Short mmCIF file of C-alpha atoms and ligand atoms in Angstrom, two decimals:
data_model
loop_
_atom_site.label_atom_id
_atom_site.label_comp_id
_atom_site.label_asym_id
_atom_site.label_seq_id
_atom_site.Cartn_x
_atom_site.Cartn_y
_atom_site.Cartn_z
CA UNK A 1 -0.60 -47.34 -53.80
CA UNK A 2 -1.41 -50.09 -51.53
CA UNK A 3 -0.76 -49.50 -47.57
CA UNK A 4 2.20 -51.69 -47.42
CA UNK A 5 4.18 -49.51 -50.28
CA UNK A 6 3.89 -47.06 -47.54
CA UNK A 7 3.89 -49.23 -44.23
CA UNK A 8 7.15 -50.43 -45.04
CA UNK A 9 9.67 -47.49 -45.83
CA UNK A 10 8.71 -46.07 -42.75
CA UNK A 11 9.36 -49.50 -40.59
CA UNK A 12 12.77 -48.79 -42.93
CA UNK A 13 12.93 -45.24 -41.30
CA UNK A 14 11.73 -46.46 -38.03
CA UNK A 15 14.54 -48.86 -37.56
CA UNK A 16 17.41 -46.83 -39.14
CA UNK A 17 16.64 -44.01 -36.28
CA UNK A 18 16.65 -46.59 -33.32
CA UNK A 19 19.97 -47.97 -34.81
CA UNK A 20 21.28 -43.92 -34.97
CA UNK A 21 20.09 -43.92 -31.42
CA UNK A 22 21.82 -46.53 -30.35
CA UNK A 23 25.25 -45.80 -31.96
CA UNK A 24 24.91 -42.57 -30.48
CA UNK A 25 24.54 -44.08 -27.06
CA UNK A 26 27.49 -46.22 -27.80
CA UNK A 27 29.87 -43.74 -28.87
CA UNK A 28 29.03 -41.56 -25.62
CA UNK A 29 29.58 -44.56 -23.22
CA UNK A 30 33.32 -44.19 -22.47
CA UNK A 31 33.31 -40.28 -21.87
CA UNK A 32 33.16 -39.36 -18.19
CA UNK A 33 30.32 -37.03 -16.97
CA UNK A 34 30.64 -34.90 -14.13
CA UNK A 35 27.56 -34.67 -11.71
CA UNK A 36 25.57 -31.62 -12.90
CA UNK A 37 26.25 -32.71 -16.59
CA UNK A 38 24.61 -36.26 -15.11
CA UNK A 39 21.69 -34.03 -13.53
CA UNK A 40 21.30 -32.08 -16.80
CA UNK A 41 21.50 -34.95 -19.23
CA UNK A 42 18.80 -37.16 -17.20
CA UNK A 43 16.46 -34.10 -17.04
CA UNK A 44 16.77 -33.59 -20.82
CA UNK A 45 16.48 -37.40 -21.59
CA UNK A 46 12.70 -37.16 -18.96
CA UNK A 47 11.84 -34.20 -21.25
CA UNK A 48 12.00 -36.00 -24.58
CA UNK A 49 10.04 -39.26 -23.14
CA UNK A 50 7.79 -37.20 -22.02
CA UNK A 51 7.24 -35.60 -25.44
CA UNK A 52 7.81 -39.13 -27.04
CA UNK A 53 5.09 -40.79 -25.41
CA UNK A 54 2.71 -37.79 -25.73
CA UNK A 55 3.47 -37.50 -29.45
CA UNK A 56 2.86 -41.37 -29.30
CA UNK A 57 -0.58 -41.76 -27.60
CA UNK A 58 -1.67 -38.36 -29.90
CA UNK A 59 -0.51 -40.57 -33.04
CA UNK A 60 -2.74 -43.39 -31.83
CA UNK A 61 -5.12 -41.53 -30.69
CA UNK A 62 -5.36 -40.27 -34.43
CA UNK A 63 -5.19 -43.03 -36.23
CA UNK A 64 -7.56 -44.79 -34.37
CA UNK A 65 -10.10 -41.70 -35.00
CA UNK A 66 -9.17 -41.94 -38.72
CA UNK A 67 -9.73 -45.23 -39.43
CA UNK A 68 -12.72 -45.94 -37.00
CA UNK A 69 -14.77 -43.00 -37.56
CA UNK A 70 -16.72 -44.88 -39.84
CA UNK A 71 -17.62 -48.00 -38.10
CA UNK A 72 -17.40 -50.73 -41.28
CA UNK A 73 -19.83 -52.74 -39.34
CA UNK A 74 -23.43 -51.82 -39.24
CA UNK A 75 -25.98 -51.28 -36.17
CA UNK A 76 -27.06 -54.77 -35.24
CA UNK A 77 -30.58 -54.39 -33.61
CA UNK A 78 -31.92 -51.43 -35.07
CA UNK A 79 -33.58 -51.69 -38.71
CA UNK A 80 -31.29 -50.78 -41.48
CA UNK A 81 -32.30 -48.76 -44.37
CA UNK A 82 -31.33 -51.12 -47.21
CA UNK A 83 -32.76 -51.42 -50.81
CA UNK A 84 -33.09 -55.33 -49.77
CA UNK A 85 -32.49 -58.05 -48.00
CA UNK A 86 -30.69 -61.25 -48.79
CA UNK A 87 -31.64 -64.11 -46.14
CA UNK A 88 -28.07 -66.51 -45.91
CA UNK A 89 -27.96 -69.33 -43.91
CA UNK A 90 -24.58 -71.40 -43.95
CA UNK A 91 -24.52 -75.26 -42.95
CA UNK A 92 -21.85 -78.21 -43.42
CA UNK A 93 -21.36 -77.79 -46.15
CA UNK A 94 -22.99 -75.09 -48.64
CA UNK A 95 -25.20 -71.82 -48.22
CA UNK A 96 -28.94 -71.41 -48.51
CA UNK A 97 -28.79 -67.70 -49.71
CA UNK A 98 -32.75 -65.54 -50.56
CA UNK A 99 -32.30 -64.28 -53.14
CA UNK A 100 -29.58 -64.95 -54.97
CA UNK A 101 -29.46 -61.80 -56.81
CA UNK A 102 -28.79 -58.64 -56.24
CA UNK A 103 -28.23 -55.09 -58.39
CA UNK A 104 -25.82 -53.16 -58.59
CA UNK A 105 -25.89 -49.53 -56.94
CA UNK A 106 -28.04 -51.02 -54.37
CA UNK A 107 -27.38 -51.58 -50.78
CA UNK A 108 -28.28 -55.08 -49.78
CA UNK A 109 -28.80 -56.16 -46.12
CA UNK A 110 -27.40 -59.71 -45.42
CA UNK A 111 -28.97 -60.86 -42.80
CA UNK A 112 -25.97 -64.16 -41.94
CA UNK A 113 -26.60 -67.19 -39.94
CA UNK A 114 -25.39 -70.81 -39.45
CA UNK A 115 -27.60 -73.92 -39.14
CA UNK A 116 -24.62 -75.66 -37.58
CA UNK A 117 -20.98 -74.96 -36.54
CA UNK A 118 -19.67 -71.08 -36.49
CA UNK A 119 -18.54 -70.26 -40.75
CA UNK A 120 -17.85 -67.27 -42.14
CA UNK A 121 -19.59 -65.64 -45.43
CA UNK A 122 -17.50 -64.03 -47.58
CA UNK A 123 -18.12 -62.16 -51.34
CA UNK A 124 -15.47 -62.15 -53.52
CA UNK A 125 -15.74 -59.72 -56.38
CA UNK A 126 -15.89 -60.79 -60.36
CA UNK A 127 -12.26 -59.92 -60.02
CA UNK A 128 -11.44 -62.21 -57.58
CA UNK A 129 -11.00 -59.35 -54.49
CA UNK A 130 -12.45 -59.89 -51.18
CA UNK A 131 -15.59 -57.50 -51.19
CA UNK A 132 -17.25 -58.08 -47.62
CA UNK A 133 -17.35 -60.85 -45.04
CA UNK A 134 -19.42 -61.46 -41.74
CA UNK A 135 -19.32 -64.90 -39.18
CA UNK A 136 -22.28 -66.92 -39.83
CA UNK A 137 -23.14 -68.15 -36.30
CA UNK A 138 -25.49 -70.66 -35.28
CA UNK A 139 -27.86 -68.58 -32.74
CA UNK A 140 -26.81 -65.16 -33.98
CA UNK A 141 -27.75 -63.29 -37.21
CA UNK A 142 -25.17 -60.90 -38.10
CA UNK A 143 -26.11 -58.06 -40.58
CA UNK A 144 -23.87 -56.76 -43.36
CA UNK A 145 -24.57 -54.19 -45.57
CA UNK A 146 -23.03 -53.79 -49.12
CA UNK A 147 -23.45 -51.92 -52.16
CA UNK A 148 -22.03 -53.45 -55.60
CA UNK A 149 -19.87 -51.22 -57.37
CA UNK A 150 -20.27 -53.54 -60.57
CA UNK A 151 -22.67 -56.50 -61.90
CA UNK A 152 -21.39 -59.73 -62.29
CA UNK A 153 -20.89 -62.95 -60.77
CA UNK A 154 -20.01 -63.09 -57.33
CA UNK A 155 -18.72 -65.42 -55.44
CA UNK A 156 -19.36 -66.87 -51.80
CA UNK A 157 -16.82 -68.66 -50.07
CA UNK A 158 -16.93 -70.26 -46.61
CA UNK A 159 -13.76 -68.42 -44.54
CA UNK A 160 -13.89 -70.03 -41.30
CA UNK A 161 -12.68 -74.05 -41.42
CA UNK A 162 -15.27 -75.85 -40.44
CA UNK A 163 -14.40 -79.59 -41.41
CA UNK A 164 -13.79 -81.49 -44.54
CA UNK A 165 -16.20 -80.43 -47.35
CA UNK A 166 -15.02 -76.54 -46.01
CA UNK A 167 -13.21 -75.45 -49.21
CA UNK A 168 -16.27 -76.84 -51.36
CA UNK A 169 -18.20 -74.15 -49.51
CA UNK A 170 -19.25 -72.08 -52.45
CA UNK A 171 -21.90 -70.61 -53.98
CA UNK A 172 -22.83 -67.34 -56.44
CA UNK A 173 -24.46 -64.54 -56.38
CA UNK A 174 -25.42 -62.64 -59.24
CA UNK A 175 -25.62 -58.75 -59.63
CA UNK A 176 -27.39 -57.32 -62.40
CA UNK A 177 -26.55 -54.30 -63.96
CA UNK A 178 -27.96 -50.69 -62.51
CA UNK A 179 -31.70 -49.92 -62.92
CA UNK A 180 -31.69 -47.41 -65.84
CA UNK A 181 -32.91 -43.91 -64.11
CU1 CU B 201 -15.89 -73.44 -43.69
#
């Protein structure tokens, strides 16, 4: 079940209650109120904000614990614990990558630069899915760590346009299957 399957019934949910909220409102318009049903209705509707918005910023507050608890990028200037290290620099237009192999099960530290313009290094799987990506920046190496699920041939695409020759950007990396224990 991909996150859309479930992002979108509940947009579908989301916007059928507004639209029951706002017929509501409608329908009420025309019947007169008298003062201390005013009062009374105005208190009630400063209650349920109230309890909107803190339901709201808790929900947030939530998902924002959820999903960035793990931080999916890795500590930049202290040394990483990784099996090895793959050395990539990108340039107009190709990649320098050392080595290009890797095995699977391990976890492989790219360490990602640029010799020129700002690119951006990105593994696509043997089937085709996006696996990891970092900017390649001249002046900057960004690290990446990844372990390989499965051996095959992966490929590196550049993701950031960076002139003509960008979508010839490519290159492979091999993984080899897991060391036998
Ligand atoms: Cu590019």
């Amino acid at each position: 079940m991909t996150t859309q399957n479930v992002v979108w019934p509940l947009s579908l949910l989301g916007i059928g209650a507004v639209t029951l909220v706002f017929v509501f409102v409608i329908s009420q318009a025309r019947i007169p109120a008298t003062a201390d049903e005013t009062r009374h209705h105005t208190h009630t509707a400063h209650v349920i904000q109230a309890w909107f918005f803190g339901l709201l910023l808790a929900g947030f507050g939530l998902g924002t614990w959820l999903t960035l608890r793990h931080f999916p990028i890795p500590a930049q200037h202290t040394p990483l614990q990784a099996d090895a290290v793959v050395d990539v620099e990108g340039f107009m237009w190709g990649w320098t990558m050392q080595p290009q192999t890797a095995r699977a099960g391990q976890t492989v530290e790219f360490r990602v630069t640029s010799k020129d313009v700002n690119h951006d290094f990105a593994v696509y799987g043997p089937d085709g899915n996006l696996v990891a990506q970092t900017q390649a920046m001249p002046g900057f190496v960004n690290k990446l760590l990844v372990q390989f699920q499965q051996a095959g041939d992966y490929t590196v695409q550049c993701l950031e346009y960076c002139g003509v020759g960008h979508g010839f950007m490519k290159t492979t990396l091999t993984v080899s299957d897991r060391e036998d224990n």
